GROMACS .gro file of C-alpha atoms in nm:
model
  352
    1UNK     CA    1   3.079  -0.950  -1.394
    2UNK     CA    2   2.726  -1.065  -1.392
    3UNK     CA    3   2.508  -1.111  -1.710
    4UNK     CA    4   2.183  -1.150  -1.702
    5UNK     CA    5   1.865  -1.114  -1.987
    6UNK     CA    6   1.837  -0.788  -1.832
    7UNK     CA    7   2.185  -0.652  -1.892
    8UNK     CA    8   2.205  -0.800  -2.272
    9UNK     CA    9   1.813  -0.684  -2.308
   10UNK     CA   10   1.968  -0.323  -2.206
   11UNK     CA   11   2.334  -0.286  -2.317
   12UNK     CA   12   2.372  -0.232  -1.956
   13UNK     CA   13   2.713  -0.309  -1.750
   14UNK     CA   14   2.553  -0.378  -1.423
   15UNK     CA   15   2.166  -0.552  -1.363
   16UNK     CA   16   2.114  -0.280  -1.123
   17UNK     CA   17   1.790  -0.007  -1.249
   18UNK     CA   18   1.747   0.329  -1.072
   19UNK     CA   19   1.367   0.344  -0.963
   20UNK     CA   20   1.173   0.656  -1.104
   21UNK     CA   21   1.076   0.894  -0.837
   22UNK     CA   22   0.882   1.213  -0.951
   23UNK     CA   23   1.121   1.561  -0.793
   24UNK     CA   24   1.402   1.364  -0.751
   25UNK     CA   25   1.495   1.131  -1.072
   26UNK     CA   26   1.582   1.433  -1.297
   27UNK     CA   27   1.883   1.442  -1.544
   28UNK     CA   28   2.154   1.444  -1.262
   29UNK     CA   29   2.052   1.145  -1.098
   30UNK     CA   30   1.968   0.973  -1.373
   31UNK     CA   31   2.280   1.042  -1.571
   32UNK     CA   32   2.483   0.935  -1.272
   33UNK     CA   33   2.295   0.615  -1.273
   34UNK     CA   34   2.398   0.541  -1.627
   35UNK     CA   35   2.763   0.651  -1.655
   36UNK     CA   36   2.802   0.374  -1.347
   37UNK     CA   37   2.688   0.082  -1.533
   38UNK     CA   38   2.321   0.058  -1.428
   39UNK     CA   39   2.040   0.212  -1.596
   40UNK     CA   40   1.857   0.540  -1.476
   41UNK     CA   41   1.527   0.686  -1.520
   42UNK     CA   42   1.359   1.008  -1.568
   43UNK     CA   43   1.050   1.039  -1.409
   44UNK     CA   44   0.850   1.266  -1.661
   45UNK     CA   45   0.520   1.262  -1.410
   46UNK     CA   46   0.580   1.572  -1.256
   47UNK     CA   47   0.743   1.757  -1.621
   48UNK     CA   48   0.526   1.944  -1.862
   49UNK     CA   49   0.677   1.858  -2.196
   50UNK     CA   50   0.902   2.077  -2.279
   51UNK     CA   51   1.048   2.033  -1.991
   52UNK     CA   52   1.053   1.659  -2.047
   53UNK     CA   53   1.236   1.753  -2.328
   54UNK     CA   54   1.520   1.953  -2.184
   55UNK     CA   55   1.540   1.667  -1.908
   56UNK     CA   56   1.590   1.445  -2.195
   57UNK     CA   57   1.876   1.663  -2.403
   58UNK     CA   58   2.059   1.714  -2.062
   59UNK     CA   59   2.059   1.349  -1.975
   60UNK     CA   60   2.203   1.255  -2.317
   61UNK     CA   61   2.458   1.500  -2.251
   62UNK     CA   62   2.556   1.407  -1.914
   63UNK     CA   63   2.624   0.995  -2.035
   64UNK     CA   64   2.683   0.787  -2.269
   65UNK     CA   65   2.507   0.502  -2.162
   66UNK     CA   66   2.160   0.405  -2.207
   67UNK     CA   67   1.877   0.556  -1.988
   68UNK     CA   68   1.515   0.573  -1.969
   69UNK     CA   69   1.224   0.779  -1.964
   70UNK     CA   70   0.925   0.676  -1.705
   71UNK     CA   71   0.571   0.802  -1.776
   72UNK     CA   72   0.229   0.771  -1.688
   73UNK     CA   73  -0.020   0.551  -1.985
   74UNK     CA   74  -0.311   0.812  -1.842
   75UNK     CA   75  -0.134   1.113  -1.894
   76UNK     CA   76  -0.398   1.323  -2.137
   77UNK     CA   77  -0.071   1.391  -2.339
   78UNK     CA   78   0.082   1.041  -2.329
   79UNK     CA   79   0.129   0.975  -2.658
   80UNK     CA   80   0.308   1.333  -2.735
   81UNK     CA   81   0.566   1.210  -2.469
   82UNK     CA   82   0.616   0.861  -2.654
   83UNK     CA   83   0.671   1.074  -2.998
   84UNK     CA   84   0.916   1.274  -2.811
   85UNK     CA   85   1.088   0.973  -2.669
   86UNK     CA   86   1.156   0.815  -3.065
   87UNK     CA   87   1.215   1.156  -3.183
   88UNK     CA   88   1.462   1.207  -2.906
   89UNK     CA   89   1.590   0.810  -2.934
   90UNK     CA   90   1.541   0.683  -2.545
   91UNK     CA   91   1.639   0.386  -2.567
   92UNK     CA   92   1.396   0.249  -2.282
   93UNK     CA   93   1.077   0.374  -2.147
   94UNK     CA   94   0.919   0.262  -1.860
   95UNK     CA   95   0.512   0.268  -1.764
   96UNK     CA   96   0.397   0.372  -1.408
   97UNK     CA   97   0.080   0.223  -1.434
   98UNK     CA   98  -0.064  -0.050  -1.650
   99UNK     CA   99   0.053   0.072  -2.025
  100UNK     CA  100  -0.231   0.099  -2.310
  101UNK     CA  101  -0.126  -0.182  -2.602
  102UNK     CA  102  -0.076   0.074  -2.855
  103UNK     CA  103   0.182   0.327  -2.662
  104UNK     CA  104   0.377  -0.005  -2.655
  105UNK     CA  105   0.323  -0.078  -3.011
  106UNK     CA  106   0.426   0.277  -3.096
  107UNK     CA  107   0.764   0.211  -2.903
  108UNK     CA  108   0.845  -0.108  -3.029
  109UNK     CA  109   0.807  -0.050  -3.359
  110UNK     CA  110   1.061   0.264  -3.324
  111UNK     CA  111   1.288  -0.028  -3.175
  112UNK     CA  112   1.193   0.170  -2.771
  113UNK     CA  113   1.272  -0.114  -2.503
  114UNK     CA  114   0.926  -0.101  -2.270
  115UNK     CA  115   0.965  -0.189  -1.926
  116UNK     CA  116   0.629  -0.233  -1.707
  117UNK     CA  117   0.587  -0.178  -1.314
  118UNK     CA  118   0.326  -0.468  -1.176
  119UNK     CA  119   0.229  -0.540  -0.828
  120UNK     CA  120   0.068  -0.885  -0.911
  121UNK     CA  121   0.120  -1.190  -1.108
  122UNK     CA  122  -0.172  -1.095  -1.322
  123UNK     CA  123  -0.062  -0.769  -1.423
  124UNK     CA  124   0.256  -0.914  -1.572
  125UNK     CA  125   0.126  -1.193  -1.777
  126UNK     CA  126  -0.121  -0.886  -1.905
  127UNK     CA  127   0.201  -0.669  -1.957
  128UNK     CA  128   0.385  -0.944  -2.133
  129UNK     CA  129   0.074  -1.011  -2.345
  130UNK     CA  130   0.077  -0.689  -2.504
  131UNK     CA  131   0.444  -0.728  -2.574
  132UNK     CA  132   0.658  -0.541  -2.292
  133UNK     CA  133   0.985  -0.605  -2.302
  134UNK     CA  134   1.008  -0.670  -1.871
  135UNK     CA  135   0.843  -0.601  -1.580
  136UNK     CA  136   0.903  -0.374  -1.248
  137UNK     CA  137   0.765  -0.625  -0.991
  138UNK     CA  138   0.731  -0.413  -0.662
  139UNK     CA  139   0.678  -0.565  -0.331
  140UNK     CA  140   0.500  -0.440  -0.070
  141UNK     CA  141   0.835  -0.365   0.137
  142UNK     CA  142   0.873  -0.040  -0.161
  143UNK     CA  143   0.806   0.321  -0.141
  144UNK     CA  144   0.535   0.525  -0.285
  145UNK     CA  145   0.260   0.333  -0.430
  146UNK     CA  146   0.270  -0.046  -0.293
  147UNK     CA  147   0.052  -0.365  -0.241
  148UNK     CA  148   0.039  -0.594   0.011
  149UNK     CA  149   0.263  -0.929  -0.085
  150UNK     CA  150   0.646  -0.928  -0.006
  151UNK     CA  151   0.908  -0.881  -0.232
  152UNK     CA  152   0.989  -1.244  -0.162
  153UNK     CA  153   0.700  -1.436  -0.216
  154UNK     CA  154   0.572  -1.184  -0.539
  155UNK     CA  155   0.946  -1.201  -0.760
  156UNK     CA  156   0.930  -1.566  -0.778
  157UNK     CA  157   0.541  -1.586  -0.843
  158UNK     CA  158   0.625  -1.343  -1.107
  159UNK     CA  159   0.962  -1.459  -1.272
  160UNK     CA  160   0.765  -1.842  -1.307
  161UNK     CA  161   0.456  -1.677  -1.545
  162UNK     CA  162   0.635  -1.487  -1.718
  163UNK     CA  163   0.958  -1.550  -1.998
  164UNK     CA  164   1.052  -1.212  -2.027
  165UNK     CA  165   1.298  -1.004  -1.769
  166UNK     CA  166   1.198  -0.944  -1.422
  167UNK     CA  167   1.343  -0.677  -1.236
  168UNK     CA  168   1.232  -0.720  -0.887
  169UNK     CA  169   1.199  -0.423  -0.662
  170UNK     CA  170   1.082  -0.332  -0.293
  171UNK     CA  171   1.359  -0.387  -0.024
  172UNK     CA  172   1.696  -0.345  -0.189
  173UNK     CA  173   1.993  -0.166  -0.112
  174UNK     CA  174   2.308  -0.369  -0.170
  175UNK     CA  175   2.489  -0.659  -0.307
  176UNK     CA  176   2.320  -0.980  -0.088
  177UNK     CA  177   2.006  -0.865  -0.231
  178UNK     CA  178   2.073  -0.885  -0.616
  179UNK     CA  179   2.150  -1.225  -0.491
  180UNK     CA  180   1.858  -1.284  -0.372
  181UNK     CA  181   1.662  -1.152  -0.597
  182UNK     CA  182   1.830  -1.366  -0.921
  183UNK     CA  183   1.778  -1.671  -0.724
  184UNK     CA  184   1.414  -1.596  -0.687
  185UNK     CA  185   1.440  -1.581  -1.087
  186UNK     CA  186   1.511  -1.183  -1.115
  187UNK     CA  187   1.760  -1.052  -1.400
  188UNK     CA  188   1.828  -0.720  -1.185
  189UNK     CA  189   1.666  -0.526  -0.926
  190UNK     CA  190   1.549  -0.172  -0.916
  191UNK     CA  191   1.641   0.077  -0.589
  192UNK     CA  192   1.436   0.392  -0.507
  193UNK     CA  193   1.523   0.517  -0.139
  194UNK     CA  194   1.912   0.393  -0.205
  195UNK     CA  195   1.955   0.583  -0.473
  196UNK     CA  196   1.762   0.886  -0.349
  197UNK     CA  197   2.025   0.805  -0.047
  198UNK     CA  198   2.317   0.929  -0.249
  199UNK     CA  199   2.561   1.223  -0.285
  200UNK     CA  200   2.431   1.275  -0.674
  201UNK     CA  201   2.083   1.279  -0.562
  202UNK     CA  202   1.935   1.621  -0.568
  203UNK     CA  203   1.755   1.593  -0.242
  204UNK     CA  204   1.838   1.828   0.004
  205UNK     CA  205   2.030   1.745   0.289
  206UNK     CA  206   1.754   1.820   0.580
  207UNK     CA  207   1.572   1.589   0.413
  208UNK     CA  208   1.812   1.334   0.343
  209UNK     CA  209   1.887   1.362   0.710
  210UNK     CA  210   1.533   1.234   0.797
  211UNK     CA  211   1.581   0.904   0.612
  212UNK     CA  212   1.885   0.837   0.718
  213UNK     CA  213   1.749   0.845   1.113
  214UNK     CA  214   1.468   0.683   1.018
  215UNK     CA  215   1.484   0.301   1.186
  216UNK     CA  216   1.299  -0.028   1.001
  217UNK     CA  217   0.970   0.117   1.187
  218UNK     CA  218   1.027   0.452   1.015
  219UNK     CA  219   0.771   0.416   0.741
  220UNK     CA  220   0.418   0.390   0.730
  221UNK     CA  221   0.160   0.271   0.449
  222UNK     CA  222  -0.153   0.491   0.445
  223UNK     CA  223  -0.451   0.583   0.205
  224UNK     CA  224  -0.489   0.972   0.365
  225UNK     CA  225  -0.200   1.071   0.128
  226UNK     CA  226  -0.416   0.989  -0.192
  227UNK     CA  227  -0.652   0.699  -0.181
  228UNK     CA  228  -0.498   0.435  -0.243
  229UNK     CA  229  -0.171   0.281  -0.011
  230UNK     CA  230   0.125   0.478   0.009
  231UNK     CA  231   0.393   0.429   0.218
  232UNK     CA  232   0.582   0.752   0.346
  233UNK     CA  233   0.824   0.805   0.580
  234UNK     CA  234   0.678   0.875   0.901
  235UNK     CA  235   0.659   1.221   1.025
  236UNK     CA  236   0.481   1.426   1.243
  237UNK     CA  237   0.292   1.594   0.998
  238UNK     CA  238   0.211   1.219   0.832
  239UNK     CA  239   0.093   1.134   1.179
  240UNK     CA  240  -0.132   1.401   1.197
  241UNK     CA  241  -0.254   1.300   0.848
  242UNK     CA  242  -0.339   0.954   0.951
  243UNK     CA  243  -0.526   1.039   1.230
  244UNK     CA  244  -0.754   1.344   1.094
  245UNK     CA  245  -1.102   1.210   1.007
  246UNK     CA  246  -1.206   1.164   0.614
  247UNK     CA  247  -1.380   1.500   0.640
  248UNK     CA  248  -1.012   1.681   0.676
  249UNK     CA  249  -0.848   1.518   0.464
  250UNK     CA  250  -1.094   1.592   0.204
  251UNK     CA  251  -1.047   1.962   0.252
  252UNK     CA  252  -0.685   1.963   0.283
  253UNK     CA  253  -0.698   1.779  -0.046
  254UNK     CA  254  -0.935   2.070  -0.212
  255UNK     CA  255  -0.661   2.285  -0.114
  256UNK     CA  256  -0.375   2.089  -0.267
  257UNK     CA  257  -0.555   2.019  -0.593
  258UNK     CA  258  -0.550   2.426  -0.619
  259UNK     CA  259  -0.210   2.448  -0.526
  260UNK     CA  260  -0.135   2.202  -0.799
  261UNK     CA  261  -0.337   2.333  -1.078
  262UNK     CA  262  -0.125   2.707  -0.991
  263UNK     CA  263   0.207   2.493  -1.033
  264UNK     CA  264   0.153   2.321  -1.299
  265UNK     CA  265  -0.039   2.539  -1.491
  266UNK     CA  266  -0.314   2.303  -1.552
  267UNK     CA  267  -0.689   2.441  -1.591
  268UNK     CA  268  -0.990   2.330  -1.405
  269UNK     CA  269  -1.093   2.167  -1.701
  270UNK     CA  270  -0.794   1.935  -1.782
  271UNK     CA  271  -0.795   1.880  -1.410
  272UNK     CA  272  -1.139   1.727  -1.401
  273UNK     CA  273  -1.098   1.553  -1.751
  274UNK     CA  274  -0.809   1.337  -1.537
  275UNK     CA  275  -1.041   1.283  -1.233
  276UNK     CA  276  -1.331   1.144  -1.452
  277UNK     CA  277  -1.068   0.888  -1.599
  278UNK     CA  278  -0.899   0.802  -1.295
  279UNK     CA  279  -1.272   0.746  -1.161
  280UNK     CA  280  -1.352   0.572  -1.473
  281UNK     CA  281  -1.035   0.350  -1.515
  282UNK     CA  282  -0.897   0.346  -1.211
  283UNK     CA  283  -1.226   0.263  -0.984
  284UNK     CA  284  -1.161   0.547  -0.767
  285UNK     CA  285  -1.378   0.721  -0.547
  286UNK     CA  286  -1.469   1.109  -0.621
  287UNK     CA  287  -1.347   1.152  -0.279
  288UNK     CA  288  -1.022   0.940  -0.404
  289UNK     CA  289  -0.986   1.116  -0.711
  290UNK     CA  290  -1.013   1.476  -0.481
  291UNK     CA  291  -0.760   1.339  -0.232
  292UNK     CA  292  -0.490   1.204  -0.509
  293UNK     CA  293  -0.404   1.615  -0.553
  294UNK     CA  294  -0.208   1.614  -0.256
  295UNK     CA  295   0.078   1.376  -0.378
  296UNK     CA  296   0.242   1.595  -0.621
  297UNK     CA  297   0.191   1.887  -0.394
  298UNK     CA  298   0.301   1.752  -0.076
  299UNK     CA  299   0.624   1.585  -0.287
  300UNK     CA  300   0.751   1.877  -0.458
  301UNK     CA  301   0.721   2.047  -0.120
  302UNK     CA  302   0.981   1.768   0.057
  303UNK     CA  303   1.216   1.701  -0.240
  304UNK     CA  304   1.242   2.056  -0.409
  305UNK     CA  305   1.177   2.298  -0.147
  306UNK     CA  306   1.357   2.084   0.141
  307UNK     CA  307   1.069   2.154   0.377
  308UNK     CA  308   1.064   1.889   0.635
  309UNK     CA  309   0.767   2.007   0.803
  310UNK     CA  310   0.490   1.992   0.559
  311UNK     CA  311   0.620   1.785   0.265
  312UNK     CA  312   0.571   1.410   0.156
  313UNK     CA  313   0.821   1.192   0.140
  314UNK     CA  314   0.776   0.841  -0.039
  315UNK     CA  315   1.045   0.555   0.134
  316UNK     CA  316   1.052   0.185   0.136
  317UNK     CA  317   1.110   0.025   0.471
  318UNK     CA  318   1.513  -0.021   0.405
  319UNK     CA  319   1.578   0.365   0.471
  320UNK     CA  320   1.614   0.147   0.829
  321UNK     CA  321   1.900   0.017   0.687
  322UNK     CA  322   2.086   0.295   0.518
  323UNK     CA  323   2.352   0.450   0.761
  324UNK     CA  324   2.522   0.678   0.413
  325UNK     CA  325   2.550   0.902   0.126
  326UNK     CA  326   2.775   0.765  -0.120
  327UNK     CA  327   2.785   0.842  -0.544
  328UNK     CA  328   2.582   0.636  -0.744
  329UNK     CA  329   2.969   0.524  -0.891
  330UNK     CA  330   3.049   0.371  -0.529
  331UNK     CA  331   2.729   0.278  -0.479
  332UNK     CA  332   2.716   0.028  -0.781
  333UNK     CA  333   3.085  -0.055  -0.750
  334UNK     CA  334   3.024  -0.151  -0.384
  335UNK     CA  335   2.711  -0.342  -0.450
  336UNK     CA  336   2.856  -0.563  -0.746
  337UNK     CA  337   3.169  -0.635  -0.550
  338UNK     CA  338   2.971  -0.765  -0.237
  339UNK     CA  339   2.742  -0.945  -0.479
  340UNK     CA  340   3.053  -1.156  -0.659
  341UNK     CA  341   3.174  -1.180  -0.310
  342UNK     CA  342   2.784  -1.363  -0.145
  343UNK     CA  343   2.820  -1.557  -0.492
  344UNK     CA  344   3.189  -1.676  -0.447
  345UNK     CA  345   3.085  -1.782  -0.030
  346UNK     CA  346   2.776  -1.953  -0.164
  347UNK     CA  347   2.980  -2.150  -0.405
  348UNK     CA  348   3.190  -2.272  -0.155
  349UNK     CA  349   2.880  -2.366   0.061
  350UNK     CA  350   2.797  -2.607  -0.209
  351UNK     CA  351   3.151  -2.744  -0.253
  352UNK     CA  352   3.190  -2.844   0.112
   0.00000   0.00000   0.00000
């Protein structure tokens, strides 16, 4: 057994968080997360509210443990979902981008643990300014949105500026690394790609096949998906995304922000409202803004509709490294074990 801030800050058996990934972290996954000790997370990014809401009452009734809700602090409806998360009692909710002060306060005061992804040392000592409970600190090895310093060099940066929990992230997938990570000053670490990599994921299986051939060179980071740096596991149609000029890319991404406005129901209105803040807070680019359309497009079309050839798939680099599909169960089970196992050798290091 291994106790850390995080597990006592969490009621949590295990240090071990389930990264939120928009199509994929849905009730199942996240339930299965919880009922094996760790803690999983709905990602409510790509849910209108209600269904938020349903993905919330299923969750509950899949486990008993505690679980977590992820949102975005720039959502135009934001602070509806943090009413629904005290009305529904989440226990934790977790911020995809930097979270406004008084969504926090609104949480805390309804007793809502708030967790905070950061890519720099900055961002956390903002984070634990406005009274987060702990930070997501994502190194550039992650999927999906990344920077550019390693998980090595940014968790220890991190876990010496601030004194609340830091669950590192970006380049784990078993029991050596929670090792790792808590002796860079971690209380836990958060997995994406492993636990998209398991039998309770609902990812179909052509795609799952993709990751699991994918080698350490697999992935790429790029800033045709939607601006800013992504990194996505490398396929042909990625390829040919990477290496169209600015001019395609921009229509492709008029195209996608249609497709997304018919699936999610969105008007042209509340569609622009968005890009005017993202241009406004964000310091993106109109051409940014245009081009950020095809992520939730291009993902739903990879990790609901299983099509290989034209979807998006977000991976950190250690899909190299992942050779199986086990349950979330055996996946925590097996990572704990090996972790008392690299603490019990390591002990006996310092003995001798």
């Amino acid at each position: 057994m291994i106790r850390t801030a995080l597990t006592e800050l969490l009621g949590i058996r295990y240090p071990v968080v389930q990264a939120a990934m928009g199509y994929v972290s849905g009730p199942r996954l996240a339930a299965a997360v919880s009922d094996a000790g760790g803690l999983g997370l709905i990602a409510s990014a790509t849910m209108s509210l209600a269904e938020l809401d349903k993905a919330i009452e299923e969750t509950a009734g899949r486990t008993a443990g505690p679980f977590g809700v992820n949102l975005r602090a720039d959502a135009p409806d934001a602070a509806e979902r943090v009413r629904l998360i005290v009305a529904r009692r989440v226990p934790v909710a977790s911020f995809a981008q930097a979270p406004k002060p008084e969504l926090i306060a609104a949480l805390k005061d309804a007793g809502v643990v708030t967790i905070a992804s950061i890519g720099a040392r900055r961002h956390a000592e903002k984070a634990a300014g406005w009274g987060v409970d702990a930070v997501i600190a994502t190194g550039g090895e992650g999927g999906g949105h990344v920077g550019a310093v390693p998980t090595s060099l940014l968790v220890p940066q991190v876990a010496a500026a601030v004194d609340i929990p830091v669950i590192a992230a970006g380049g784990f997938f078993d029991g050596r690394g929670l090792v790792a990570a808590l002796a860079w000053g971690a209380a836990g670490i958060a997995m994406g790609t492993r636990f998209l990599l398991t039998s309770d994921s609902p990812v179909a299986d052509e795609v799952k096949g993709l990751y699991l051939a994918a080698g350490l060179d697999g992935t790429v980071v790029t800033r045709r998906v939607d601006g800013v740096p992504h990194r996505v596991l490398r396929t042909t149609m990625v390829d040919h995304l990477v290496r169209r000029g600015r001019l395609g890319g921009l229509v492709r991404s008029a195209h996608n922000a249609a497709a997304f406005r018919g699936v999610s129901g969105m008007g042209w209105g509340e569609m622009l409202r968005q890009g005017r803040e993202m241009h406004r807070e964000n310091g993106l680019r109109w051409g940014q803004v245009l081009m950020a359309a095809n992520t939730p497009v291009l993902l739903r079309a990879a990790m609901v509709d299983g099509r290989t050839d034209l979807g998006l798939m977000s991976s950190g680099q250690v899909t190299g490294l992942i050779d199986d599909l086990p349950s979330c169960a055996e996946l925590i089970e097996g990572l704990m074990a090996e972790a008392g196992a690299t603490l019990e050798r390591l002990d006996g290091v310092r003995k001798a």
